[in-house]
CSV table of C-alpha atoms in Angstrom, one decimal:
chain,number,residue,atom,x,y,z
U,256,MET,CA,0.9,-24.2,3.4
U,257,TYR,CA,3.9,-23.1,1.5
U,258,SER,CA,5.6,-24.5,-2.0
U,259,ALA,CA,7.5,-27.9,-1.3
U,260,ARG,CA,10.1,-25.9,-3.7
U,261,MET,CA,9.9,-23.0,-1.2
U,262,SER,CA,13.4,-22.0,0.6
U,263,THR,CA,13.5,-22.3,4.6
U,264,SER,CA,14.4,-18.2,4.2
U,265,ASP,CA,11.6,-17.8,2.2
U,266,ARG,CA,9.1,-19.4,4.0
U,267,LEU,CA,10.4,-17.9,7.3
U,268,ILE,CA,10.2,-14.2,5.4
U,269,GLU,CA,6.3,-15.2,4.4
U,270,SER,CA,5.3,-16.5,7.3
U,271,THR,CA,6.7,-13.2,9.1
U,272,ARG,CA,5.0,-11.0,6.7
U,273,GLU,CA,1.5,-12.8,7.3
U,274,LEU,CA,2.1,-12.4,11.1
U,275,LEU,CA,3.2,-8.9,11.2
U,276,TRP,CA,-0.2,-8.4,9.2
U,277,GLU,CA,-2.2,-10.4,11.6
U,278,ARG,CA,-0.7,-9.7,15.3
U,279,GLY,CA,2.1,-6.7,14.8
U,280,TYR,CA,5.4,-6.6,15.9
U,281,VAL,CA,5.3,-7.9,19.5
U,282,GLY,CA,2.5,-10.5,18.7
U,283,THR,CA,5.1,-12.0,16.3
U,284,SER,CA,6.8,-14.8,18.4
U,285,PRO,CA,9.8,-16.0,16.8
U,286,LYS,CA,8.3,-19.3,18.1
U,287,ALA,CA,5.1,-18.5,15.9
U,288,ILE,CA,7.2,-17.8,12.8
U,289,LEU,CA,9.0,-21.0,13.3
U,290,GLU,CA,5.7,-23.2,13.3
U,291,ARG,CA,3.8,-21.3,10.5
U,292,ALA,CA,6.9,-21.8,8.4
U,293,GLY,CA,7.2,-25.6,9.2
U,294,ALA,CA,11.1,-24.5,10.2
U,295,GLY,CA,13.2,-26.2,12.8
U,296,GLN,CA,14.3,-24.3,16.0
U,297,GLY,CA,17.6,-22.6,14.9
U,298,SER,CA,17.0,-21.8,11.6
U,299,MET,CA,15.6,-18.4,11.9
U,300,TYR,CA,19.1,-17.7,13.1
U,301,HIS,CA,20.9,-19.4,10.7
U,302,HIS,CA,19.3,-17.5,7.9
U,303,PHE,CA,19.2,-14.3,9.9
U,304,LYS,CA,20.7,-12.4,12.8
U,305,GLY,CA,17.4,-12.6,14.7
U,306,LYS,CA,13.7,-11.5,14.6
U,307,PRO,CA,14.3,-7.6,13.9
U,308,ASP,CA,16.5,-8.7,10.6
U,309,LEU,CA,14.0,-10.9,10.0
U,310,ALA,CA,11.0,-8.5,10.2
U,311,LEU,CA,12.8,-5.9,8.1
U,312,ALA,CA,13.5,-8.4,5.1
U,313,ALA,CA,9.4,-9.3,5.5
U,314,ILE,CA,8.7,-5.9,5.8
U,315,THR,CA,11.0,-4.4,2.5
U,316,ARG,CA,9.0,-7.6,0.5
U,317,THR,CA,5.7,-6.9,1.5
U,318,ALA,CA,6.6,-3.2,0.7
U,319,GLU,CA,8.1,-4.0,-2.8
U,320,GLU,CA,5.5,-6.3,-3.7
U,321,MET,CA,2.9,-3.7,-3.0
U,322,ARG,CA,4.7,-1.1,-5.0
U,323,THR,CA,4.9,-3.5,-7.9
U,324,ARG,CA,0.9,-4.2,-7.7
U,325,VAL,CA,0.4,-0.8,-7.5
U,326,GLY,CA,2.5,0.4,-10.2
U,327,ARG,CA,0.7,-1.9,-12.5
U,328,LEU,CA,-2.8,0.3,-12.3
U,329,LEU,CA,-0.4,3.7,-12.1
U,330,ASP,CA,1.5,2.9,-14.7
U,331,GLY,CA,-1.2,0.7,-17.0
U,332,PRO,CA,-3.3,1.5,-19.8
U,333,GLY,CA,-5.7,4.2,-19.6
U,334,THR,CA,-5.8,8.2,-19.2
U,335,PRO,CA,-4.7,9.5,-15.8
U,336,ALA,CA,-8.2,9.7,-14.1
U,337,GLU,CA,-8.8,5.8,-15.2
U,338,ARG,CA,-5.7,4.9,-13.7
U,339,VAL,CA,-6.4,6.6,-10.3
U,340,ARG,CA,-9.9,5.2,-10.9
U,341,ALA,CA,-8.4,1.4,-10.9
U,342,TYR,CA,-6.2,2.1,-8.0
U,343,LEU,CA,-9.1,3.4,-5.8
U,344,LEU,CA,-11.0,0.4,-7.2
U,345,ARG,CA,-8.7,-2.0,-7.0
U,346,GLU,CA,-9.4,-5.5,-5.2
U,347,ARG,CA,-8.6,-5.3,-1.2
U,348,ASP,CA,-8.9,-7.3,1.7
U,349,VAL,CA,-10.7,-4.3,3.3
U,350,LEU,CA,-11.3,-6.1,6.8
U,351,ARG,CA,-7.5,-7.7,7.2
U,352,GLY,CA,-6.6,-3.7,6.1
U,353,CYS,CA,-3.6,-2.8,4.1
U,354,PRO,CA,-0.6,-4.8,4.9
U,355,VAL,CA,1.9,-1.8,4.7
U,356,GLY,CA,-0.7,0.8,6.3
U,357,ARG,CA,-1.1,-1.2,9.2
U,358,LEU,CA,2.6,-1.3,10.0
U,359,THR,CA,2.2,2.6,10.1
U,360,MET,CA,-0.4,2.0,13.3
U,361,ASP,CA,2.5,-0.6,15.2
U,362,PRO,CA,4.8,1.8,17.9
U,363,ASP,CA,7.7,-1.0,17.4
U,364,VAL,CA,8.0,-0.4,13.7
U,365,VAL,CA,7.5,3.3,13.6
U,366,ALA,CA,10.1,3.6,16.7
U,367,SER,CA,12.8,1.9,14.4
U,368,ASP,CA,14.4,3.8,11.9
U,369,GLU,CA,15.4,0.7,9.7
U,370,LEU,CA,11.8,-1.1,10.1
U,371,ARG,CA,10.4,2.2,9.2
U,372,ALA,CA,11.9,2.9,6.0
U,373,PRO,CA,10.9,0.5,3.7
U,374,VAL,CA,6.8,1.6,5.2
U,375,ASP,CA,7.7,5.4,4.5
U,376,GLU,CA,9.2,4.8,0.9
U,377,THR,CA,6.5,3.2,-0.3
U,378,LEU,CA,3.8,5.5,0.7
U,379,ASP,CA,5.7,8.2,-0.7
U,380,TRP,CA,5.7,6.5,-3.9
U,381,ILE,CA,2.3,6.4,-4.1
U,382,ARG,CA,1.3,9.4,-3.2
U,383,GLU,CA,3.8,10.9,-5.8
U,384,ARG,CA,2.8,8.9,-8.5
U,385,LEU,CA,-0.8,9.9,-7.8
U,386,ALA,CA,0.3,13.5,-7.5
U,387,GLY,CA,1.7,13.2,-10.9
U,388,LEU,CA,-1.3,11.6,-12.3
U,389,VAL,CA,-3.8,14.4,-11.3
U,390,GLU,CA,-1.2,17.1,-12.4
U,391,GLU,CA,-1.4,15.2,-16.2
U,392,GLY,CA,-5.2,14.7,-15.8
U,393,LYS,CA,-5.7,18.4,-15.2
U,394,GLU,CA,-3.3,19.2,-18.2
U,395,GLN,CA,-5.8,16.8,-20.2
U,396,GLY,CA,-8.9,18.0,-19.0
U,397,GLU,CA,-9.9,15.1,-16.8
U,398,PHE,CA,-9.5,17.1,-13.5
U,399,ALA,CA,-10.4,20.4,-12.4
U,400,PRO,CA,-8.0,23.0,-13.1
U,401,GLU,CA,-8.2,24.4,-9.3
U,402,LEU,CA,-6.9,20.7,-7.9
U,403,ASP,CA,-3.6,20.5,-6.3
U,404,GLY,CA,-2.2,17.2,-7.3
U,405,GLU,CA,-0.2,16.8,-4.1
U,406,GLU,CA,-3.5,17.6,-1.8
U,407,ILE,CA,-5.2,14.8,-4.0
U,408,ALA,CA,-3.0,12.6,-3.6
U,409,ALA,CA,-2.9,12.7,-0.1
U,410,THR,CA,-6.4,12.8,0.5
U,411,ILE,CA,-6.4,9.8,-1.5
U,412,LEU,CA,-4.4,7.6,0.6
U,413,ALA,CA,-6.1,9.4,3.9
U,414,THR,CA,-9.6,8.1,2.5
U,415,ILE,CA,-8.1,4.4,1.8
U,416,GLN,CA,-6.1,3.8,5.0
U,417,GLY,CA,-9.1,5.9,7.1
U,418,GLY,CA,-11.5,3.5,5.5
U,419,TYR,CA,-9.6,0.3,6.2
U,420,VAL,CA,-10.0,1.7,10.0
U,421,LEU,CA,-14.1,2.7,9.6
U,422,ALA,CA,-14.8,-1.0,8.1
U,423,ARG,CA,-12.3,-2.9,10.9
U,424,ALA,CA,-14.5,-1.1,13.4
U,425,ALA,CA,-17.5,-1.8,12.1
U,426,GLY,CA,-17.0,-5.7,10.9
U,427,SER,CA,-18.0,-4.6,7.3
U,428,PRO,CA,-16.2,-3.2,4.3
U,429,ALA,CA,-19.3,-0.8,3.5
U,430,LEU,CA,-18.3,1.8,5.0
U,431,PHE,CA,-14.5,1.7,2.9
U,432,GLU,CA,-16.6,1.4,-0.1
U,433,THR,CA,-18.5,4.8,0.5
U,434,GLY,CA,-15.7,6.8,1.4
U,435,ILE,CA,-14.4,5.7,-2.6
U,436,ARG,CA,-17.2,6.4,-4.0
U,437,GLY,CA,-17.6,9.6,-2.2
U,438,LEU,CA,-14.0,10.4,-3.3
U,439,LEU,CA,-14.9,9.3,-7.0
U,440,SER,CA,-17.5,11.4,-7.1
U,441,LEU,CA,-15.7,14.7,-5.8
U,442,LEU,CA,-12.8,14.1,-8.5
U,443,THR,CA,-15.4,13.7,-11.5
U,444,PRO,CA,-16.3,17.4,-13.0
U,445,THR,CA,-19.8,17.8,-13.1
U,446,THR,CA,-19.3,19.3,-16.4
U,447,PRO,CA,-16.4,18.6,-19.1
U,448,VAL,CA,-13.1,20.4,-18.5
U,449,ALA,CA,-11.1,21.9,-21.4
U,450,PRO,CA,-7.6,20.9,-21.7
U,451,ALA,CA,-5.0,23.6,-20.8
U,452,GLY,CA,-3.4,25.1,-23.7
U,453,PRO,CA,-1.8,28.5,-25.3
U,454,ILE,CA,-3.8,31.4,-24.0
U,455,ALA,CA,-5.5,33.2,-27.4
U,456,PRO,CA,-3.8,36.6,-28.4
U,457,SER,CA,-6.5,39.6,-27.2
U,458,ALA,CA,-8.0,41.1,-29.8
U,459,PRO,CA,-6.4,44.5,-30.7
């Protein structure tokens, strides 16, 4: 399942990442981790202090991977509006849900400050970056001037995470896709917005 060149510790981390996404913290047993990783008994405790330590490594790697992937879109080419659109329309495994967002619904992860930290940091980073792009877009006339960057960023994340829930409940990505299209239609002004500029002096 994993590359023969992958170290045992990496196989343990990767198997834990997948199991956390599929089963949550409680359902991710050391036995299941070892079986999926193809590792022998005792290898977990050779490389990690225990399940919480391994789970932290797995969650941290998942969070870092998401920031890298999302960063390529939010910091990539194009105008602010184009980058926001690229983020909203990026390819996702909708029915599996967000590997980071799903962790916020895991009571064992939420109850642990250490396990929750990389999740909170990643969602905060995405929200802050989106808010900055909305403000940039307002200055360039791409977004309506009355929009608030922080509010729109929170709305984007809420739409995406809520869309995953609706899609999983329906067994179809259709509602997720509908929500994204609806949000894009709300963000797109019906008439061009003049970019902000200096106020012309009034006539004498």
